[in-house]
mmCIF file of C-alpha atoms in Angstrom:
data_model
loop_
_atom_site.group_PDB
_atom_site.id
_atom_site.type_symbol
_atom_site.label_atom_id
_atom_site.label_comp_id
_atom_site.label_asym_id
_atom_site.label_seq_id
_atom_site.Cartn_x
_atom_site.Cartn_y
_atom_site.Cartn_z
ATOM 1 C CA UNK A 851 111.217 137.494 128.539
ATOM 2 C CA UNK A 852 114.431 139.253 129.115
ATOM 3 C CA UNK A 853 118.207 137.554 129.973
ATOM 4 C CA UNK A 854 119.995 137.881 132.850
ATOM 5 C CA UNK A 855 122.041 141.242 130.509
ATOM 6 C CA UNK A 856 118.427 142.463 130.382
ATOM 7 C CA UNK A 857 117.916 141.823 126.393
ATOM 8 C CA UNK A 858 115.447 139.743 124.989
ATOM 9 C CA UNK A 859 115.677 136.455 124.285
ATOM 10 C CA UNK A 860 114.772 135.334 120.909
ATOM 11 C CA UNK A 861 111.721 132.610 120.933
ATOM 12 C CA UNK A 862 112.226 130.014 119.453
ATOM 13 C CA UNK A 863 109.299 129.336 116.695
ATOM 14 C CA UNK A 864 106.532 127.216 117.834
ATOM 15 C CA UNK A 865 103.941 126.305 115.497
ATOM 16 C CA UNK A 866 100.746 126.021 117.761
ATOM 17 C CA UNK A 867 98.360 123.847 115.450
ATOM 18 C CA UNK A 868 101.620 121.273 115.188
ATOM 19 C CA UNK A 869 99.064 117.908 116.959
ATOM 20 C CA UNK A 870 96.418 119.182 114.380
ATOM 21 C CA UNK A 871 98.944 118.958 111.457
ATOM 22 C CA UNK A 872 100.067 115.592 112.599
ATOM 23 C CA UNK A 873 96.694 114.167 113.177
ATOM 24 C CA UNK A 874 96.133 115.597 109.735
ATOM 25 C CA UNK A 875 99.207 113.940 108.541
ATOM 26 C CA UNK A 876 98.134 110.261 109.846
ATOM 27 C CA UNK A 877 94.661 110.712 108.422
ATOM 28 C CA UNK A 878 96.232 111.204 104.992
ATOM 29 C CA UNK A 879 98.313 108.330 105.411
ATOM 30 C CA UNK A 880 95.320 106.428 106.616
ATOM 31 C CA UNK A 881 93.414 107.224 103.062
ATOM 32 C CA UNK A 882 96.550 106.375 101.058
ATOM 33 C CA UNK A 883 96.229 102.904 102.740
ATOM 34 C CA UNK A 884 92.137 102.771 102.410
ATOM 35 C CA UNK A 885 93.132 103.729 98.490
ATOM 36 C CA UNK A 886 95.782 101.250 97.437
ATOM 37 C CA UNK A 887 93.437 98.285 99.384
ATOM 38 C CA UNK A 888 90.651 99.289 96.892
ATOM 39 C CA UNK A 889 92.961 99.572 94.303
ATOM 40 C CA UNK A 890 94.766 96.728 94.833
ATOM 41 C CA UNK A 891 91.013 94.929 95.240
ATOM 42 C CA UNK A 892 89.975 96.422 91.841
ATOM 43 C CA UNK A 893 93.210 94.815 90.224
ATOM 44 C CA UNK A 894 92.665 91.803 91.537
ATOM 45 C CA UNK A 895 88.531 91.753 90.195
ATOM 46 C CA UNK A 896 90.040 92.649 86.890
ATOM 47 C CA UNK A 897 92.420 89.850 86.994
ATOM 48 C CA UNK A 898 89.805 87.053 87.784
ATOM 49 C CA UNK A 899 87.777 88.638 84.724
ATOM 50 C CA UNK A 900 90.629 88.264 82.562
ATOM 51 C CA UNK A 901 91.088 84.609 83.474
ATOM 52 C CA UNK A 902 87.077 83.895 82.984
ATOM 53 C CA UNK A 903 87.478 85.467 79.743
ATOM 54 C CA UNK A 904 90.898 83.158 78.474
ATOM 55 C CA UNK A 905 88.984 80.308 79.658
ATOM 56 C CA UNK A 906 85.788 80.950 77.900
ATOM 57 C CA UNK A 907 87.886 81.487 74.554
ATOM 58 C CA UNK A 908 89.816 78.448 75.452
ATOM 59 C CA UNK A 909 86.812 76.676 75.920
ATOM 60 C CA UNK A 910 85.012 77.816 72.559
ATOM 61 C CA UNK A 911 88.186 77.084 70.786
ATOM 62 C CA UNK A 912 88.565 73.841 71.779
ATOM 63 C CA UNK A 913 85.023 73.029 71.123
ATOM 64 C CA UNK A 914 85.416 74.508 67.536
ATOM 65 C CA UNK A 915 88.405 72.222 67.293
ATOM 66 C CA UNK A 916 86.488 69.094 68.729
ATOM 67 C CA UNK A 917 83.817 70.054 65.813
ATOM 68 C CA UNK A 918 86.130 69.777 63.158
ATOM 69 C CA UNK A 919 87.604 66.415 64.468
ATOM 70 C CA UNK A 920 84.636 64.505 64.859
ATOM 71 C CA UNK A 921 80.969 64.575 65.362
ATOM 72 C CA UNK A 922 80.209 66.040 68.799
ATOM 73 C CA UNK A 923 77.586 64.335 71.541
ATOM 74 C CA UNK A 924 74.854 65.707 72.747
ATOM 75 C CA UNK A 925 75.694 65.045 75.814
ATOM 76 C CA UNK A 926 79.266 67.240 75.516
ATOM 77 C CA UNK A 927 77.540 69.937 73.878
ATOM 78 C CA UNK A 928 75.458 70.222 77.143
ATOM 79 C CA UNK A 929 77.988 70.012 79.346
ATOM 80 C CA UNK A 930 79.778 72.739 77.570
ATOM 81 C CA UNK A 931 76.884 74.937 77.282
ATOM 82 C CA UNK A 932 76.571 74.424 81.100
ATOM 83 C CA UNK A 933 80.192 75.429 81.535
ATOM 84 C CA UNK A 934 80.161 78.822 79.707
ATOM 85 C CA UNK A 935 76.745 79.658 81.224
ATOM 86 C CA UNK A 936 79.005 79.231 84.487
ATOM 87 C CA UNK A 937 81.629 81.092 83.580
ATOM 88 C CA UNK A 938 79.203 83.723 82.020
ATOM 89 C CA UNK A 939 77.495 84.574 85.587
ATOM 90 C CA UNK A 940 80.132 84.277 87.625
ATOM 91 C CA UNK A 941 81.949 86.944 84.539
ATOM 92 C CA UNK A 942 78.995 89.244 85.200
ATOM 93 C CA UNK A 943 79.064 88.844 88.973
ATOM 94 C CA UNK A 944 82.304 90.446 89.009
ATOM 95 C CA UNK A 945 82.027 92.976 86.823
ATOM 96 C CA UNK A 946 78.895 94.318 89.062
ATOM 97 C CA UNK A 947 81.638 93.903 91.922
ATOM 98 C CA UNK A 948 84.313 95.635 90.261
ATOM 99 C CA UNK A 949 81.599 98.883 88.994
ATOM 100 C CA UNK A 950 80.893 98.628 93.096
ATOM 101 C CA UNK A 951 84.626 98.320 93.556
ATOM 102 C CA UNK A 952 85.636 101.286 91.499
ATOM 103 C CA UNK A 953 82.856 103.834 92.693
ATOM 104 C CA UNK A 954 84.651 102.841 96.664
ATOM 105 C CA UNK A 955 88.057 103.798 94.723
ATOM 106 C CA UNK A 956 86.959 107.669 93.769
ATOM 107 C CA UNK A 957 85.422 107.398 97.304
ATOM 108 C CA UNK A 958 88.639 106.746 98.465
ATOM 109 C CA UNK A 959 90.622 109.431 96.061
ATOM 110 C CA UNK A 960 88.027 111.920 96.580
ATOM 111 C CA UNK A 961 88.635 111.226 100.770
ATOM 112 C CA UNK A 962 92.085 111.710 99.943
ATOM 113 C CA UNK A 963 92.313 114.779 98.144
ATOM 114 C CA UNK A 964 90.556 116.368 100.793
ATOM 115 C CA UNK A 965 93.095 114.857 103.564
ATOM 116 C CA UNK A 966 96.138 115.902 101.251
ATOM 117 C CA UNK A 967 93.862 119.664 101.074
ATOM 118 C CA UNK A 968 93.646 119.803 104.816
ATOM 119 C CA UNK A 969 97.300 118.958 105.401
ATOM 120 C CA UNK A 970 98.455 121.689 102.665
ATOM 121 C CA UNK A 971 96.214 124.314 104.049
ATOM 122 C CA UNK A 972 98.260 123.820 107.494
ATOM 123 C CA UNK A 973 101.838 123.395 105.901
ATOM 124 C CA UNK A 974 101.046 126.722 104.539
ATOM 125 C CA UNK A 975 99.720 128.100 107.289
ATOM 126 C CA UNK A 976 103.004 127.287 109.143
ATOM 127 C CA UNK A 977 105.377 128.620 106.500
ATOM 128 C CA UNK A 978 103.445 132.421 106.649
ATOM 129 C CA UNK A 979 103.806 132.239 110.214
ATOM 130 C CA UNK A 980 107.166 131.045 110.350
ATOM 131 C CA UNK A 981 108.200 133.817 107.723
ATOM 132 C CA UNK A 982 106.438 136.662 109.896
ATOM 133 C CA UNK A 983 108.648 135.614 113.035
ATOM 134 C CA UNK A 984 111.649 135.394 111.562
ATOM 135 C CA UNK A 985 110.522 138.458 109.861
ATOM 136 C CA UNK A 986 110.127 139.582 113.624
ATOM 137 C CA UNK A 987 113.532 138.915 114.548
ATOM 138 C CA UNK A 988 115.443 140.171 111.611
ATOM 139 C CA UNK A 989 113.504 143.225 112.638
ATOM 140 C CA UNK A 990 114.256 143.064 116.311
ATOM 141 C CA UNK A 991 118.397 142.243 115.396
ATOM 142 C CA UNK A 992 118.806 145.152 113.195
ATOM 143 C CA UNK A 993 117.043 147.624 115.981
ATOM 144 C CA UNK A 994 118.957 146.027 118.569
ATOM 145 C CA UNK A 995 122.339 146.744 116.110
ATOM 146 C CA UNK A 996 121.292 149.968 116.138
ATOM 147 C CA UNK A 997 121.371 150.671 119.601
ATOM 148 C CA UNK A 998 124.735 149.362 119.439
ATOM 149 C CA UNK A 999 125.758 151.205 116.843
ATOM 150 C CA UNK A 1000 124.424 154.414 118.577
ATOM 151 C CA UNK A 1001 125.436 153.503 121.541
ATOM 152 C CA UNK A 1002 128.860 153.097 120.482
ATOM 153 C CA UNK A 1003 128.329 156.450 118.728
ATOM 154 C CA UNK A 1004 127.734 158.199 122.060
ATOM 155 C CA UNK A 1005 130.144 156.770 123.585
ATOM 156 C CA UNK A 1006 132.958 157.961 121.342
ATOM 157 C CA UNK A 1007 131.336 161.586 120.918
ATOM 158 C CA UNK A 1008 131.491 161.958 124.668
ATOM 159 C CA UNK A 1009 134.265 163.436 126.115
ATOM 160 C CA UNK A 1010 136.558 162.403 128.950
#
C-alpha cells in the first residue's frame, strides 16, 4: 500500500504460523508438566523402597541383636519371618511399579523432545523469514535513497 506522499509504507513483520507456534509452545509446556509428575512419581517409588529397605535391615539387626541377648521364641521368629516376607512383596511390588514408572518417564522425555523439536523448527522458521523482510526493507530504503539522491542530483544539474 502506498501513503498519502505516494511511497510505500513499510509492513510491519507478521509471522503467519504465530497460533501454531503458540499452540506448539503450550504443548511443550504441557509435556514438561506430564514429565516432572512422572518424575516426581518415580522419586517418590524410590523413596518408599529406600524406607522398606532401612526397615528390613533394622529389622534383621535387631533380631541379630535379640539372638545374642537371649534365646529367641518360636513364636517371635515367626512373627519376624512374617514381617520381612511383608516387607519383601510389598519391596518387589514397587520396584515392578517404579520399572512401569520409569518406561512412562522416557515416554514422557521422548514426547517432549519432539514438542521442544516442533517448537524449534518454527522459531527458526520465523527468524529466516524475519531476516528476508528486513532484508526486504534494507533493500527497499537504500533504492528509495537513491531516488533521492538522484533526484536531488537532477535537480541541481538543471538549470534555472
Amino acid at each position: 500500500s502506498r501513503s498519502p506522499w505516494g511511497r510505500r509504507r513499510v509492513k510491519k513483520f507478521h509471522f503467519r504460523l504465530e497460533r501454531l507456534a503458540k499452540l506448539r509452545e503450550r504443548t511443550r509446556d504441557q509435556k514438561k508438566i506430564a514429565l516432572a509428575e512422572a518424575i516426581q512419581y518415580r522419586t517418590r517409588i524410590e523413596g518408599q523402597i529406600e524406607q522398606i529397605q532401612h526397615v528390613r535391615e533394622a529389622e534383621k539387626s535387631q533380631r541379630r541383636d535379640g539372638l545374642q541377648s537371649s534365646a529367641p521364641s518360636v513364636e517371635d521368629a515367626i512373627q519376624s519371618q512374617v514381617f520381612d516376607g511383608l516387607l519383601q512383596r510389598y519391596e518387589g511390588q514397587l520396584g515392578r511399579q517404579l520399572e512401569q514408572v520409569s518406561l512412562v518417564v522416557e515416554q514422557r522425555r521422548d514426547h517432549l523432545r519432539e514438542a521442544e523439536k516442533g517448537v524449534r523448527i518454527l522459531e527458526k522458521l520465523e527468524s529466516k523469514l524475519k531476516a528476508r523482510h528486513d532484508a526486504r526493507i534494507d533493500s527497499a530504503e537504500r533504492q528509495l535513497m537513491d531516488e533521492f539522491a538522484q533526484t536531488a542530483d537532477h535537480r541541481r544539474d538543471a538549470p534555472l
